[in-house]
Amino acid sequence: MILLITIPAVISVLALLSAFAFNRSVVRKAQGTDRMKEIQGYIRSGAFTFMVSEAKVMLITMAVIGAVLWILFYWEIAVAFWIGALLSLAAGFIGMNAATHANARTTHAARKSFKDALNVAFSGGSVMGLSVAGLALIGLVIVVVLFKKWFEPSTLHIETRYLFGVQALGVNFIRGALIVSAYSMGASLVALFDRVGGGIYTKAADMAADMVGKVEMHIEEDDPRNPATIADNVGDNVGDVGGLGADLLESFIGAIISVMVMVMYIYVGRANAPLAGLINQLGFADTASLDAGYWWVALAPLVIVAGGIVASMLAIFYIRFSKRQEGMQSVLMNGTRLAAVLTAVTTFLFCFFSPLSLNIFWEVILGLIAGVGIGTFSEYYTSSRFRPTRELAKMNQSGPAVGVTEGLALGMMSTFLPVILIAAAILVSYQLGGLIGVAFTAMGMLSFVAMTVAVDTYGPIADNAGGIATMSKLPPDVRERTDTLDSIGNTTAAIGKGFAIGSAAFAALGLIAAFMWSAIGSADMVMPPQLPIVGQIAAQFSPSGSIIEVGAFVIAGLMLGAMVPYVFSALLIRGVSRTSNILVQEIRRQFSENPKIMSGEEMADYNRCITITAHGGLSKMFLPAMIAVLTPIVFGLIFGRYALGGFLIGALLSAIQLAIFCANSGGAMDNAKKFIEEGNFGGKNSEAHGAAVTGDTVGDPLKDTVGPSLDILIKLMSVIALVFASLFPLYPIFM
Amino acid sequence: MILLITIPAVISVLALLSAFAFNRSVVRKAQGTDRMKEIQGYIRSGAFTFMVSEAKVMLITMAVIGAVLWILFYWEIAVAFWIGALLSLAAGFIGMNAATHANARTTHAARKSFKDALNVAFSGGSVMGLSVAGLALIGLVIVVVLFKKWFEPSTLHIETRYLFGVQALGVNFIRGALIVSAYSMGASLVALFDRVGGGIYTKAADMAADMVGKVEMHIEEDDPRNPATIADNVGDNVGDVGGLGADLLESFIGAIISVMVMVMYIYVGRANAPLAGLINQLGFADTASLDAGYWWVALAPLVIVAGGIVASMLAIFYIRFSKRQEGMQSVLMNGTRLAAVLTAVTTFLFCFFSPLSLNIFWEVILGLIAGVGIGTFSEYYTSSRFRPTRELAKMNQSGPAVGVTEGLALGMMSTFLPVILIAAAILVSYQLGGLIGVAFTAMGMLSFVAMTVAVDTYGPIADNAGGIATMSKLPPDVRERTDTLDSIGNTTAAIGKGFAIGSAAFAALGLIAAFMWSAIGSADMVMPPQLPIVGQIAAQFSPSGSIIEVGAFVIAGLMLGAMVPYVFSALLIRGVSRTSNILVQEIRRQFSENPKIMSGEEMADYNRCITITAHGGLSKMFLPAMIAVLTPIVFGLIFGRYALGGFLIGALLSAIQLAIFCANSGGAMDNAKKFIEEGNFGGKNSEAHGAAVTGDTVGDPLKDTVGPSLDILIKLMSVIALVFASLFPLYPIFM
């Protein structure tokens, strides 16, 4: 066990040290002109002000929820929850700190050469990538070492805690499973706040800046006269950097812990016939050999993702220290491929030299392939290199209404291929290893997350760098270089988005499965059930009055669960449009009250715009977050665990389709606009362009606020069900 | 039995005779000026040309599918299918015939007084309402009488037919259940073609006419110089009248036959423990009393809906012969309420004087209440009398992007209340009577369909009448009267839409339940299963290798099923936008090539526009229809019946949310535009109005093409699964 836990511990420390080194290498670069320093200062202080205010809200929420966990369960649960939450917060801050250091320095490097600019931007992204993976893993190592007792096979059992000493109020759980679940829940909750708050911030600023700047005043993007331009650049950092980091951190943790929880339930229920079958699929001949090899399987997720981190580090070094001056697009793609292949190799070595089944290797490989596949499909539907987005661009010639309508249709259509792939991957992984095979596949998809985040984060840095170039009135070739930088990251970023959606589906399924095992297993104070998930729910179905009729409640749960993502999305979209509406009025006010802003004689009041946007993001993030937290708890308390299983599956189904629809509609509308700007169908300022700008604005909150937040929503709801499962009755309270 | 079947037979004949009388009363009215006659002639011939072309496509499809049913099963099945299809076709034609007679006559009557206009329009609508209900019921009576042998308790059993004499290719079914299912399938298939083809037609014409007419040429709606104006008016008839009639006919039949199929399965499996429980819930003490009272319960649906038809006829007479000259809004509402109350009374009398349980009465009542409730919620979200639509109108001041974004958010938010109501109604009806209770509730919701259709149809007639008034250059007060006529129908029409969506959810659930019973019951050549729906699917779940692992296939089925409505919707939206795109070019061509059209010296070429639109509707309706027909069959053949259950439930969940979202987004965007046109937020030609026009155009295909078609999609997929169930393997073929 000591060796097995040492590997991830050492590797996560190495990852954090590399992140630190990358950060230093960025900070040492020159910042450029005074004007650039000044703008960078505005952006940094705006971003930090927002993140700190957001963190305050989160810390209070965390304190309350942690206290509830302490009272209901044990102090260890609360502590694990806090560790998860704090590390997630930290990941957001570290990444954003690096990004706001790297932006102006990327601009400055771009004055020299394209390659220099890439190096700075990618180093900034790598800080985030390595921090996310390193923090997630070191946190799990800490939790496992700190509470080692509760992961020991000898202490693994279903225990009961009587609330307030009342025997009727007993809750049942495996403490080790609850500890890692609470850790994951902490990370998820912070991620949801980050994504929702940051997502509303970034898109409200973006929409308002565009609507007044581009449409009404006919000034370019990032024109320093636009009062909202700094807020827009702050948004890139708090939404696209901070939000993304926290998001992938929580996906990563969720995927790991759903395997760990299942392993613990399999171990506790190993004498029970159906679970005994899973023992074979994990690679053990019988329960005795499972006893002997327990730590191998219990810590397998940590070791496998540690291999993924090593693979990502090597790939990052390959890209960062590549000597090539041109064709950086293919260097990035090769880096991503390298990370995937190396992850496969390390996983194979681990499975080969451990007592575990080689099927686990295949499940991880399947995750890697499915992730790349979903990403490729996203790219197909949203890149202007392919037919769908080109056709959308063409249809914009018929005006904004047709453009938006076609964009929505494209998004709906784009569910086709990814969902088939997800369904196929579920089938194959299930055949390979049952439900825990599905969980291993989710983990495989996320195993080289450090690389994915690095590439995803470098895009917004390049975007910011371009903004700073324009605002500092640098020569146009600087902006051109940063634009190229931005655009070559797009392909890999599309693949990153595919991983986010695909892994969300798998990780949520793993968490729901773990919930059903734990919920029904512990309820009866016996073994986990014979029939997991829907089976266990529905074994209670019966038209006869003699058996408890929970069937209709499952269907009602499915219906209500499927509705939650819609209401959640509506709140997010409204958060964006209403915040941006207030901001639009402020920008108009500044322009009309002070004509010297437009003539360039006086500076716009950036701070008021930043304050308004931040207020909007903060005030509108709480209700959606509470929907995610409270609906599973309230539903579970009233309708019981079986119906809650239906509720979660309904939410999963609905959220996956909506997330793909929103992400690809918005992505395609954005790229159709860019394609027109490149000179197609009339180019800039043509009728088609005007229509495409409207489409892009409609698509913005869909792709950058709603889509990513839905991914977190379903995982957060599932992990909350997993943590609170033992509180809920089995059947509806009124039956 | 003879008495019981005589009641619905007599009542359906009475309904058809009343429809005939109403039709005559309409035709006898004067048509007005020559110009009016001419325009009416254009509309009539355009509508008939389209419907006939559409019917040809359908007849060929029907012939093929009927032949397949004959080969696979028996001739009775094919005949029942054809009867259903032909009656559905007939309902569309009769309604459209009446509507295209009534439109100009309503205009003419409006020259005299508002009340006269209302009488003509409402009479026209009543023809459709009474025909729909009468045809659906008479068809069922014919099928039951024609194939009486297969509904007799003595012949009810699960039989096997060996295909081509090969014993391995046996299919199993209850013939009576299959006959009524095939009848329903025929009606559904025609309805889907009508809704999709008509929906694409009407919205493509509407969008194109608005985009060139209002936006580019700045001419009013229905201006005779617009070459697409006749196509637009034809669209109202083929989409809103023909499509709607076929739609509600198939809902009505689906709701009735799902009860009948369940009754037959309960009868066949009456000795089996769980189904024996349902016998009590139907009101029978034991199997012996079920034997004695078999016809009561088997024909109960026919008698109950016959009561609904009587209630509707009385309500229609009340409205038609009301002496009031003002407050027609409340007369219409009172009529709807009267129909609901009278339906409740007739149902109560039937349940009271029959051996059936009074719970059935409560289930019907629940359906009535839930239908009105869902309709009221639709109205709340989409009427400019309430806050959501007013706020949307206000947000349009910030431009089209914000308007569209807010409209989409409103639609997503609007799933909240209706879905809660649907879930609650499912729970209550299940508690009252198990799954067959859910089916009775669906039937209750649709029982006074004649009244709903009459009110829904009178709207498009008034709309057409207004168009004819403008095109014939009648004094503005005529148009004002027809506009008032149109608007007071809106409230009751919103309630009608609520019934359509709510009943689709319930009827589909009933059909899926019937599918699961029949599929799994007949597969084993034994009794229906102990655990219906999800239960039966999932009883096969197991992590052990020893039991067949169908679990993952159910989850994959849920995922894939949930994707189908998105792809289907995308095809519909594209059908509209691409057809309208071609039409836009044609309209522009006519205006630019012949300036005399704009100056009013020469007539526009209406026919080319009609031909283009019709071609678009016809060519783009086939693929979506085939998706509905083929996906459940292909999926069932490959993945088997358990997984198909998951597929259907996934499709149901996804379609319900999408349908509510689309219907209410579009409805609210339409009414926000009208609210602005009434003079709010700047009134006509203000910036807000321009934004709202864009929003309305985006919303048009959502509310009038996608939303209603989704309702049919899920029912058609479910009924196809029900008919073909016995062909499918139980488990995936590769297991």
PDB file of C-alpha atoms in Angstrom, chain A residues 324-443:
ATOM      1  CA  ARG A 324       9.789  24.000 -34.674  1.00  0.00           C
ATOM      2  CA  GLN A 325       8.944  27.482 -35.760  1.00  0.00           C
ATOM      3  CA  GLU A 326       5.982  26.599 -37.945  1.00  0.00           C
ATOM      4  CA  GLY A 327       3.100  24.159 -38.077  1.00  0.00           C
ATOM      5  CA  MET A 328       2.367  24.624 -34.387  1.00  0.00           C
ATOM      6  CA  GLN A 329      -1.129  23.285 -34.984  1.00  0.00           C
ATOM      7  CA  SER A 330       0.300  19.851 -35.636  1.00  0.00           C
ATOM      8  CA  VAL A 331       2.726  20.158 -32.719  1.00  0.00           C
ATOM      9  CA  LEU A 332      -0.247  20.731 -30.433  1.00  0.00           C
ATOM     10  CA  MET A 333      -2.146  17.830 -31.949  1.00  0.00           C
ATOM     11  CA  ASN A 334       0.903  15.591 -31.701  1.00  0.00           C
ATOM     12  CA  GLY A 335       1.300  16.601 -28.087  1.00  0.00           C
ATOM     13  CA  THR A 336      -2.275  15.620 -27.356  1.00  0.00           C
ATOM     14  CA  ARG A 337      -1.798  12.313 -29.147  1.00  0.00           C
ATOM     15  CA  LEU A 338       1.449  11.714 -27.312  1.00  0.00           C
ATOM     16  CA  ALA A 339      -0.262  12.271 -23.962  1.00  0.00           C
ATOM     17  CA  ALA A 340      -2.981   9.794 -24.904  1.00  0.00           C
ATOM     18  CA  VAL A 341      -0.542   7.140 -26.081  1.00  0.00           C
ATOM     19  CA  LEU A 342       1.723   7.500 -23.058  1.00  0.00           C
ATOM     20  CA  THR A 343      -1.281   7.252 -20.748  1.00  0.00           C
ATOM     21  CA  ALA A 344      -2.221   4.032 -22.494  1.00  0.00           C
ATOM     22  CA  VAL A 345       1.324   2.722 -22.007  1.00  0.00           C
ATOM     23  CA  THR A 346       1.503   3.521 -18.299  1.00  0.00           C
ATOM     24  CA  THR A 347      -1.943   2.043 -17.754  1.00  0.00           C
ATOM     25  CA  PHE A 348      -0.948  -1.094 -19.578  1.00  0.00           C
ATOM     26  CA  LEU A 349       2.210  -1.447 -17.480  1.00  0.00           C
ATOM     27  CA  PHE A 350       0.226  -1.017 -14.298  1.00  0.00           C
ATOM     28  CA  CYS A 351      -2.425  -3.546 -15.257  1.00  0.00           C
ATOM     29  CA  PHE A 352       0.199  -5.975 -16.512  1.00  0.00           C
ATOM     30  CA  PHE A 353       2.339  -5.896 -13.366  1.00  0.00           C
ATOM     31  CA  SER A 354      -0.576  -5.764 -10.936  1.00  0.00           C
ATOM     32  CA  PRO A 355      -3.001  -8.562 -10.183  1.00  0.00           C
ATOM     33  CA  LEU A 356      -5.713  -6.560 -11.965  1.00  0.00           C
ATOM     34  CA  SER A 357      -7.493  -7.667 -15.112  1.00  0.00           C
ATOM     35  CA  LEU A 358      -6.237  -6.356 -18.421  1.00  0.00           C
ATOM     36  CA  ASN A 359      -9.860  -5.413 -19.109  1.00  0.00           C
ATOM     37  CA  ILE A 360      -9.257  -2.310 -17.011  1.00  0.00           C
ATOM     38  CA  PHE A 361      -6.602  -1.300 -19.502  1.00  0.00           C
ATOM     39  CA  TRP A 362      -9.098  -1.731 -22.311  1.00  0.00           C
ATOM     40  CA  GLU A 363     -11.703   0.300 -20.448  1.00  0.00           C
ATOM     41  CA  VAL A 364      -9.221   3.167 -20.066  1.00  0.00           C
ATOM     42  CA  ILE A 365      -8.287   2.924 -23.757  1.00  0.00           C
ATOM     43  CA  LEU A 366     -11.980   3.039 -24.616  1.00  0.00           C
ATOM     44  CA  GLY A 367     -12.301   6.223 -22.591  1.00  0.00           C
ATOM     45  CA  LEU A 368      -9.385   7.802 -24.445  1.00  0.00           C
ATOM     46  CA  ILE A 369     -10.823   6.862 -27.826  1.00  0.00           C
ATOM     47  CA  ALA A 370     -14.355   7.941 -26.976  1.00  0.00           C
ATOM     48  CA  GLY A 371     -13.115  11.280 -25.644  1.00  0.00           C
ATOM     49  CA  VAL A 372     -11.129  12.013 -28.792  1.00  0.00           C
ATOM     50  CA  GLY A 373     -14.089  10.831 -30.883  1.00  0.00           C
ATOM     51  CA  ILE A 374     -16.619  13.099 -29.199  1.00  0.00           C
ATOM     52  CA  GLY A 375     -14.193  15.982 -29.523  1.00  0.00           C
ATOM     53  CA  THR A 376     -13.719  15.271 -33.207  1.00  0.00           C
ATOM     54  CA  PHE A 377     -17.480  15.287 -33.707  1.00  0.00           C
ATOM     55  CA  SER A 378     -17.741  18.626 -31.875  1.00  0.00           C
ATOM     56  CA  GLU A 379     -15.119  19.985 -34.192  1.00  0.00           C
ATOM     57  CA  TYR A 380     -16.914  18.641 -37.239  1.00  0.00           C
ATOM     58  CA  TYR A 381     -20.120  20.397 -36.266  1.00  0.00           C
ATOM     59  CA  THR A 382     -18.565  23.686 -35.166  1.00  0.00           C
ATOM     60  CA  SER A 383     -15.467  24.314 -37.272  1.00  0.00           C
ATOM     61  CA  SER A 384     -15.716  26.384 -40.424  1.00  0.00           C
ATOM     62  CA  ARG A 385     -13.484  23.838 -42.114  1.00  0.00           C
ATOM     63  CA  PHE A 386     -16.503  21.539 -42.391  1.00  0.00           C
ATOM     64  CA  ARG A 387     -19.826  21.650 -44.146  1.00  0.00           C
ATOM     65  CA  PRO A 388     -22.286  22.291 -41.277  1.00  0.00           C
ATOM     66  CA  THR A 389     -20.765  25.592 -40.154  1.00  0.00           C
ATOM     67  CA  ARG A 390     -20.120  26.705 -43.734  1.00  0.00           C
ATOM     68  CA  GLU A 391     -23.758  26.098 -44.588  1.00  0.00           C
ATOM     69  CA  LEU A 392     -24.782  28.011 -41.497  1.00  0.00           C
ATOM     70  CA  ALA A 393     -22.600  30.917 -42.611  1.00  0.00           C
ATOM     71  CA  LYS A 394     -24.282  30.805 -46.003  1.00  0.00           C
ATOM     72  CA  MET A 395     -27.765  30.782 -44.509  1.00  0.00           C
ATOM     73  CA  ASN A 396     -26.929  33.960 -42.610  1.00  0.00           C
ATOM     74  CA  GLN A 397     -27.336  35.730 -45.939  1.00  0.00           C
ATOM     75  CA  SER A 398     -31.085  35.375 -45.398  1.00  0.00           C
ATOM     76  CA  GLY A 399     -30.983  37.486 -42.266  1.00  0.00           C
ATOM     77  CA  PRO A 400     -30.661  37.073 -38.515  1.00  0.00           C
ATOM     78  CA  ALA A 401     -33.860  35.078 -37.985  1.00  0.00           C
ATOM     79  CA  VAL A 402     -32.835  32.377 -40.436  1.00  0.00           C
ATOM     80  CA  GLY A 403     -29.280  32.429 -39.095  1.00  0.00           C
ATOM     81  CA  VAL A 404     -30.387  31.854 -35.516  1.00  0.00           C
ATOM     82  CA  THR A 405     -32.956  29.249 -36.554  1.00  0.00           C
ATOM     83  CA  GLU A 406     -30.369  27.324 -38.558  1.00  0.00           C
ATOM     84  CA  GLY A 407     -27.869  27.620 -35.719  1.00  0.00           C
ATOM     85  CA  LEU A 408     -30.337  26.088 -33.297  1.00  0.00           C
ATOM     86  CA  ALA A 409     -31.137  23.319 -35.786  1.00  0.00           C
ATOM     87  CA  LEU A 410     -27.438  22.607 -36.245  1.00  0.00           C
ATOM     88  CA  GLY A 411     -27.023  22.238 -32.487  1.00  0.00           C
ATOM     89  CA  MET A 412     -29.970  19.864 -32.259  1.00  0.00           C
ATOM     90  CA  MET A 413     -28.668  17.834 -35.156  1.00  0.00           C
ATOM     91  CA  SER A 414     -25.222  17.662 -33.580  1.00  0.00           C
ATOM     92  CA  THR A 415     -26.494  15.438 -30.776  1.00  0.00           C
ATOM     93  CA  PHE A 416     -26.653  12.596 -33.278  1.00  0.00           C
ATOM     94  CA  LEU A 417     -23.065  11.344 -33.560  1.00  0.00           C
ATOM     95  CA  PRO A 418     -21.799  12.093 -30.030  1.00  0.00           C
ATOM     96  CA  VAL A 419     -24.773  10.420 -28.366  1.00  0.00           C
ATOM     97  CA  ILE A 420     -24.372   7.317 -30.510  1.00  0.00           C
ATOM     98  CA  LEU A 421     -20.709   7.207 -29.550  1.00  0.00           C
ATOM     99  CA  ILE A 422     -21.495   7.683 -25.851  1.00  0.00           C
ATOM    100  CA  ALA A 423     -24.117   4.935 -25.986  1.00  0.00           C
ATOM    101  CA  ALA A 424     -21.731   2.598 -27.794  1.00  0.00           C
ATOM    102  CA  ALA A 425     -18.940   3.293 -25.308  1.00  0.00           C
ATOM    103  CA  ILE A 426     -21.323   2.601 -22.430  1.00  0.00           C
ATOM    104  CA  LEU A 427     -22.269  -0.725 -23.995  1.00  0.00           C
ATOM    105  CA  VAL A 428     -18.688  -1.793 -24.631  1.00  0.00           C
ATOM    106  CA  SER A 429     -17.369  -0.717 -21.248  1.00  0.00           C
ATOM    107  CA  TYR A 430     -20.277  -2.428 -19.549  1.00  0.00           C
ATOM    108  CA  GLN A 431     -19.512  -5.619 -21.415  1.00  0.00           C
ATOM    109  CA  LEU A 432     -15.863  -5.325 -20.416  1.00  0.00           C
ATOM    110  CA  GLY A 433     -16.393  -4.754 -16.732  1.00  0.00           C
ATOM    111  CA  GLY A 434     -19.970  -4.083 -15.683  1.00  0.00           C
ATOM    112  CA  LEU A 435     -20.847  -0.761 -14.095  1.00  0.00           C
ATOM    113  CA  ILE A 436     -17.385  -0.343 -12.656  1.00  0.00           C
ATOM    114  CA  GLY A 437     -16.119  -0.726 -16.204  1.00  0.00           C
ATOM    115  CA  VAL A 438     -18.174   2.335 -17.114  1.00  0.00           C
ATOM    116  CA  ALA A 439     -16.540   4.214 -14.240  1.00  0.00           C
ATOM    117  CA  PHE A 440     -13.058   3.152 -15.388  1.00  0.00           C
ATOM    118  CA  THR A 441     -13.885   4.426 -18.874  1.00  0.00           C
ATOM    119  CA  ALA A 442     -14.853   7.823 -17.454  1.00  0.00           C
ATOM    120  CA  MET A 443     -11.532   7.882 -15.629  1.00  0.00           C
TER     121      MET A 443
END
